[in-house]
XYZ file of C-alpha atoms in Angstrom:
431
model
C 10.913 -42.201 8.572
C 8.139 -39.898 9.794
C 5.952 -38.929 6.857
C 3.676 -36.524 8.662
C 3.541 -34.438 11.813
C 0.582 -33.301 13.868
C 0.719 -29.803 15.318
C -1.704 -28.438 17.871
C -3.573 -25.201 17.125
C -2.915 -23.002 20.168
C -5.071 -20.094 18.999
C -6.414 -18.543 15.828
C -7.201 -14.825 15.626
C -8.215 -12.353 12.949
C -7.190 -8.735 13.604
C -9.200 -5.974 11.927
C -7.676 -2.492 11.872
C -10.171 0.336 11.907
C -10.355 2.776 9.006
C -7.578 1.136 6.956
C -9.164 -2.028 5.534
C -6.283 -4.116 6.870
C -6.847 -7.640 8.239
C -4.082 -9.818 9.714
C -4.497 -13.528 10.381
C -2.608 -14.839 13.426
C -2.258 -18.608 13.791
C -0.201 -20.252 16.554
C 0.807 -23.893 16.182
C 2.720 -25.992 18.711
C 4.593 -29.277 18.597
C 6.906 -31.344 20.815
C 9.825 -33.712 20.300
C 10.606 -32.638 16.754
C 14.013 -32.940 15.161
C 15.916 -29.840 14.087
C 15.669 -30.817 10.419
C 11.910 -31.358 10.721
C 11.494 -27.948 12.385
C 13.565 -26.227 9.707
C 11.619 -27.940 6.951
C 8.223 -27.119 8.510
C 9.151 -23.469 9.023
C 10.396 -23.194 5.447
C 7.401 -24.858 3.790
C 4.358 -24.126 5.940
C 3.447 -20.449 5.554
C 2.830 -20.450 1.799
C -0.429 -19.030 0.500
C 0.171 -20.451 -2.977
C 2.958 -22.356 -4.767
C 5.553 -20.165 -6.411
C 6.350 -22.922 -8.907
C 5.999 -26.622 -9.649
C 8.683 -29.236 -10.251
C 8.974 -31.355 -13.390
C 6.566 -33.928 -11.924
C 4.049 -31.106 -11.196
C 4.748 -31.237 -7.461
C 4.496 -27.851 -5.756
C 7.988 -26.622 -4.925
C 8.917 -25.312 -1.472
C 5.440 -26.114 -0.111
C 4.050 -28.745 2.177
C 2.994 -31.841 0.271
C -0.332 -31.697 2.115
C -1.804 -29.587 4.909
C -5.041 -30.586 6.632
C -7.071 -28.999 9.420
C -8.463 -31.552 11.872
C -11.397 -31.151 14.241
C -11.462 -32.342 17.865
C -12.287 -35.889 16.735
C -9.360 -35.965 14.310
C -11.523 -35.694 11.190
C -10.304 -33.609 8.240
C -12.389 -30.454 7.827
C -10.220 -28.733 5.188
C -7.037 -29.507 3.284
C -4.614 -27.846 0.901
C -4.722 -28.063 -2.877
C -1.103 -27.264 -3.745
C -1.123 -30.176 -6.188
C -3.839 -28.551 -8.329
C -1.448 -26.877 -10.761
C -4.126 -26.450 -13.439
C -6.508 -24.715 -11.042
C -3.874 -22.201 -9.932
C -2.834 -21.414 -13.497
C -6.431 -21.030 -14.684
C -7.158 -18.665 -11.786
C -4.091 -16.606 -12.668
C -5.128 -16.483 -16.305
C -8.676 -15.395 -15.470
C -8.037 -12.841 -12.728
C -4.351 -11.924 -13.252
C -3.876 -12.627 -9.536
C -2.719 -15.720 -7.590
C -5.172 -18.091 -5.989
C -5.214 -18.655 -2.239
C -4.643 -22.256 -1.112
C -7.881 -23.933 -0.093
C -6.925 -24.543 3.570
C -6.163 -20.849 4.044
C -9.430 -19.916 2.321
C -11.245 -22.108 4.823
C -9.690 -20.267 7.783
C -10.643 -16.875 6.358
C -14.243 -17.732 5.472
C -16.813 -16.159 5.389
C -14.395 -13.605 3.923
C -13.898 -14.308 0.215
C -11.067 -13.527 -2.159
C -11.371 -10.292 -4.073
C -10.091 -11.874 -7.295
C -12.600 -14.699 -7.501
C -16.172 -15.492 -8.450
C -17.105 -16.184 -4.836
C -19.970 -14.180 -3.321
C -19.416 -12.457 0.020
C -19.881 -9.166 1.845
C -16.197 -8.842 2.806
C -13.515 -9.436 0.197
C -9.754 -9.645 0.730
C -6.519 -9.947 -1.183
C -2.983 -10.566 -0.049
C -0.811 -7.469 -0.073
C 2.669 -8.951 0.123
C 4.132 -11.977 -1.586
C 3.262 -15.641 -1.036
C 5.304 -16.260 2.143
C 3.581 -15.275 5.357
C 5.548 -13.467 8.088
C 6.490 -15.922 10.827
C 7.269 -15.983 14.531
C 8.940 -19.099 15.938
C 9.631 -20.083 19.553
C 12.105 -22.995 19.702
C 13.391 -24.720 22.830
C 16.356 -27.116 22.641
C 17.931 -29.366 25.218
C 21.266 -27.747 24.438
C 21.045 -24.673 22.198
C 24.813 -24.200 22.531
C 25.255 -27.289 20.347
C 23.694 -25.506 17.362
C 26.174 -24.483 14.708
C 26.398 -21.113 12.965
C 24.733 -22.681 9.931
C 21.865 -23.985 12.078
C 21.205 -20.525 13.469
C 21.457 -19.013 10.009
C 18.899 -21.428 8.561
C 16.551 -20.906 11.508
C 16.867 -17.135 11.491
C 16.393 -16.782 7.743
C 13.735 -19.545 7.569
C 15.597 -21.399 4.839
C 15.388 -25.072 3.944
C 17.393 -27.705 5.884
C 20.976 -28.370 4.867
C 21.566 -30.694 1.942
C 24.673 -32.652 1.123
C 24.631 -31.141 -2.378
C 24.123 -27.564 -1.141
C 26.930 -25.065 -1.423
C 28.589 -24.218 1.898
C 28.212 -20.790 3.490
C 31.255 -18.636 4.025
C 32.176 -17.223 7.408
C 31.352 -13.722 6.096
C 27.706 -14.754 5.663
C 27.464 -15.848 9.301
C 29.267 -12.725 10.509
C 26.912 -10.469 8.570
C 23.897 -12.445 9.829
C 24.993 -12.119 13.468
C 25.652 -8.421 13.112
C 22.446 -7.632 11.246
C 19.835 -10.116 12.439
C 20.804 -11.427 15.886
C 19.926 -9.855 19.220
C 22.426 -11.495 21.594
C 21.776 -9.680 24.842
C 20.908 -12.994 26.512
C 23.188 -15.226 24.432
C 26.646 -15.943 25.898
C 27.701 -19.401 24.668
C 31.101 -19.268 26.332
C 29.430 -19.160 29.760
C 27.415 -22.311 29.051
C 24.764 -21.050 31.477
C 20.992 -21.610 31.151
C 20.450 -17.932 32.035
C 22.531 -16.903 29.002
C 21.094 -19.379 26.493
C 18.392 -17.269 24.793
C 18.953 -15.878 21.318
C 16.601 -13.669 19.313
C 16.834 -13.457 15.522
C 14.957 -11.101 13.243
C 15.179 -10.535 9.501
C 11.867 -8.789 8.842
C 10.211 -11.856 7.373
C 10.749 -13.951 10.509
C 11.207 -13.431 14.239
C 12.795 -16.497 15.860
C 13.450 -17.077 19.562
C 15.804 -19.913 20.589
C 16.444 -21.036 24.156
C 17.058 -23.919 26.541
C 14.211 -26.277 27.396
C 15.693 -26.887 30.845
C 15.575 -23.197 31.760
C 12.377 -22.619 33.814
C 12.311 -18.928 32.976
C 12.519 -19.601 29.247
C 9.628 -22.092 29.151
C 7.322 -20.360 31.636
C 4.127 -19.514 29.652
C 3.044 -16.757 32.047
C 5.967 -14.735 33.387
C 8.833 -16.242 31.420
C 10.163 -15.897 27.891
C 7.315 -17.923 26.406
C 4.784 -15.501 27.886
C 6.786 -12.543 26.578
C 6.996 -14.179 23.164
C 3.234 -14.688 22.955
C 2.401 -11.171 24.118
C 5.078 -8.462 23.956
C 7.122 -9.833 21.063
C 4.033 -10.837 19.124
C 2.599 -7.322 19.465
C 5.907 -5.795 18.355
C 5.925 -7.810 15.154
C 2.186 -7.315 14.632
C 2.571 -3.537 14.777
C 5.625 -3.541 12.495
C 3.980 -5.721 9.851
C 0.743 -3.747 10.177
C 2.710 -0.586 9.420
C 4.178 -2.154 6.286
C 0.835 -3.566 5.158
C -0.872 -0.185 5.595
C 1.828 1.667 3.692
C 1.719 -0.886 0.881
C -2.050 -0.425 0.769
C -1.639 3.355 0.471
C 0.973 2.887 -2.246
C -1.366 0.581 -4.142
C -4.269 3.022 -3.889
C -2.042 5.835 -5.149
C -0.965 3.756 -8.133
C -4.565 2.828 -8.962
C -5.713 6.460 -8.701
C -2.956 7.621 -11.044
C -3.642 4.779 -13.485
C -7.295 5.844 -13.765
C -6.473 9.515 -14.325
C -7.216 10.828 -17.809
C -6.456 14.539 -18.113
C -8.710 14.744 -21.180
C -11.754 13.464 -19.265
C -13.432 15.857 -16.835
C -15.147 13.013 -14.946
C -11.811 11.221 -14.529
C -10.256 14.415 -13.153
C -13.070 14.870 -10.636
C -12.757 11.233 -9.516
C -8.999 11.679 -9.169
C -9.478 14.783 -7.026
C -11.962 12.989 -4.786
C -9.735 9.919 -4.394
C -6.704 12.107 -3.652
C -8.550 13.985 -0.919
C -9.726 10.685 0.589
C -6.150 9.377 0.524
C -4.850 12.541 2.156
C -7.394 12.277 4.955
C -6.789 8.539 5.454
C -3.000 8.973 5.496
C -3.301 11.806 8.013
C -5.460 9.630 10.278
C -2.994 6.754 9.916
C -0.111 9.018 10.888
C -1.876 10.389 13.949
C -3.473 7.144 15.082
C -1.149 4.293 14.095
C 2.311 5.500 13.071
C 4.361 4.683 16.171
C 8.048 5.509 16.083
C 8.379 3.983 19.549
C 6.151 1.394 21.180
C 7.857 0.881 24.539
C 10.170 2.617 26.959
C 11.806 -0.706 27.840
C 15.221 -1.155 26.258
C 14.687 -4.673 24.899
C 11.304 -4.014 23.292
C 12.455 -0.672 21.915
C 15.604 -2.156 20.347
C 13.735 -5.107 18.852
C 11.106 -2.819 17.370
C 13.814 -0.681 15.794
C 15.366 -3.833 14.357
C 12.014 -4.883 12.892
C 11.479 -1.453 11.349
C 14.964 -1.478 9.861
C 14.520 -4.862 8.222
C 11.016 -4.052 6.965
C 12.267 -0.620 5.849
C 9.020 0.999 6.934
C 10.626 4.412 7.497
C 11.657 4.627 3.840
C 8.289 3.313 2.714
C 6.504 5.879 4.885
C 8.588 8.704 3.413
C 7.886 7.502 -0.129
C 4.130 7.328 0.465
C 4.080 10.722 2.172
C 6.003 12.299 -0.710
C 3.648 10.682 -3.225
C 0.583 11.980 -1.381
C 2.121 15.442 -1.179
C 3.040 15.335 -4.870
C -0.531 14.440 -5.813
C -1.823 17.214 -3.576
C 0.619 19.677 -5.128
C -0.493 18.611 -8.593
C -4.117 19.332 -7.709
C -3.203 22.712 -6.238
C -1.201 23.632 -9.346
C -4.083 22.500 -11.532
C -6.523 24.651 -9.553
C -4.185 27.656 -9.814
C -3.852 27.135 -13.567
C -7.609 26.977 -13.975
C -8.037 30.108 -11.871
C -5.416 31.933 -13.950
C -7.163 30.903 -17.163
C -10.464 32.104 -15.733
C -8.967 35.473 -14.792
C -7.549 35.880 -18.295
C -10.885 35.054 -19.892
C -12.757 37.416 -17.574
C -10.245 40.154 -18.359
C -10.865 39.786 -22.092
C -14.628 39.834 -21.613
C -14.312 42.875 -19.353
C -12.303 44.764 -21.965
C -14.918 44.075 -24.595
C -17.642 44.930 -22.115
C -15.884 48.220 -21.437
C -16.397 49.156 -25.088
C -20.074 48.343 -24.858
C -20.412 50.241 -21.575
C -18.807 53.343 -23.082
C -21.092 53.248 -26.103
C -24.119 52.700 -23.908
C -23.152 55.667 -21.813
C -22.804 57.760 -24.914
C -26.208 56.647 -26.141
C -27.608 57.519 -22.740
C -27.061 61.234 -23.551
C -30.501 61.324 -25.207
C -28.938 61.047 -28.665
C -31.966 58.975 -29.549
C -35.279 60.057 -28.036
C -36.391 56.505 -27.267
C -38.207 57.618 -24.148
C -40.909 59.073 -26.363
C -41.443 55.768 -28.156
C -44.179 53.323 -27.244
C -43.574 50.502 -24.786
C -43.456 47.768 -27.427
C -41.009 49.800 -29.509
C -38.664 50.121 -26.581
C -38.958 46.378 -25.925
C -37.976 45.632 -29.518
C -35.096 48.061 -29.268
C -33.981 46.287 -26.088
C -34.183 42.866 -27.731
C -32.408 44.134 -30.854
C -29.502 45.427 -28.782
C -29.377 42.508 -26.299
C -29.012 39.770 -28.914
C -25.840 41.070 -30.623
C -24.323 42.037 -27.278
C -24.988 38.567 -25.898
C -23.514 36.980 -29.009
C -20.493 39.248 -28.692
C -19.960 38.288 -25.052
C -20.320 34.564 -25.804
C -17.905 34.952 -28.709
C -15.466 36.734 -26.424
C -15.667 33.932 -23.878
C -15.234 31.239 -26.538
C -12.299 33.028 -28.140
C -10.895 34.489 -24.928
C -7.643 32.536 -25.181
C -6.942 33.789 -28.709
C -8.180 37.259 -27.816
C -5.844 37.378 -24.815
C -2.945 36.529 -27.096
C -4.087 39.256 -29.488
C -4.207 41.779 -26.630
C -0.653 40.822 -25.698
C 0.436 41.395 -29.285
C -1.539 44.637 -29.485
C 0.223 46.021 -26.415
C 3.697 45.155 -27.731
C 5.282 48.252 -29.313
C 7.915 46.160 -31.078
C 5.355 44.475 -33.347
C 4.218 46.236 -36.537
C 0.565 47.131 -37.012
C 0.333 44.868 -40.027
C 1.396 41.905 -37.902
C -1.125 42.919 -35.272
C -3.853 42.968 -37.896
C -2.853 39.487 -39.110
C -2.987 38.256 -35.533
C -6.550 39.574 -35.210
C -7.643 37.992 -38.490
C -6.295 34.614 -37.389
C -8.197 34.514 -34.088
C -10.782 32.090 -35.376
C -8.225 29.906 -37.096
C -5.994 29.591 -34.034
C -8.768 29.001 -31.512
């Protein structure tokens, strides 16, 4: 029994997306002469950033027992640590976030995890759950020999069949074919190499199955393999980038709302600033990256629509847009409320100032011959009048809310004068 397999690293890329703080790791591995069960098991177990659970013997469930990166000489340069159950649990307890497996950390260095004590200029965290999105190109000697269950397990990236596993019903296979299979080039009844290619997509995985003896299918330049590595890879990259970006926006919205404290003026200002930044970033994302169509070719267009449907990015985009608009509307309503309160307060101060203006005008009729007084006397008169007027204006501003309510009561003919007087006497108490 084969206890380990060696896969060749075809290429390793790190895609940075401008202005959105999104990074996507793309790793292509290749292997030959592998059994169907081994392929199913490798696809199911490999792309795990951390163990979801451990068995009774503390073995990581649904993960590779060990993953190691080898250099050109075959020496181990990094390996996984799925078996370190204590380390993962301690990390979760300290940072309230899962730990990245050590072999994936090695590939992403010098980037460092955000939820860690590591020191680095660029920090990252995984947006979605622990299973990485996957693309698989599989060539078989006779793909027509694969059963419905084989295609289902490949397309859904599930574990190999087990004798103790419950059987699938025919309805499951029918729903899978209708929802996840693109059978434009799959006609098993013809038994022809030119009709032996099947594409399967469920959002999490994009799987391409074909015949190894078909030159067009295995051609790495102009055949299906070349299309898989370029066109189909870009389709899935764009679709998953869309979802990652929208999840990032949703996370930023949630964090901004969580930090909002309506009783704290500094918190309100920070919320306004973050909301405006989110609005601008979402607008740039929509104009620069939000593609509803990526190709005018029928196959690419249909596959992209299938990816979007399974990832549900249209619904996610609508939810984020509505959330951004709701936050913007909240800020606008808050500004309007503040402006209305300011107008009310200014109106109260103006009414009181009108009384002072009238009295001043009356005094300006030379009722008091202050012009004949000395300069210092007039200065003291000015100071003596300015102080109480200033105090009155400040009092009016401080009690403007209660005074505005009193003015409303005063203008209501249905309220008795005694009640109006009580309202005036209770201004200080109610303010």
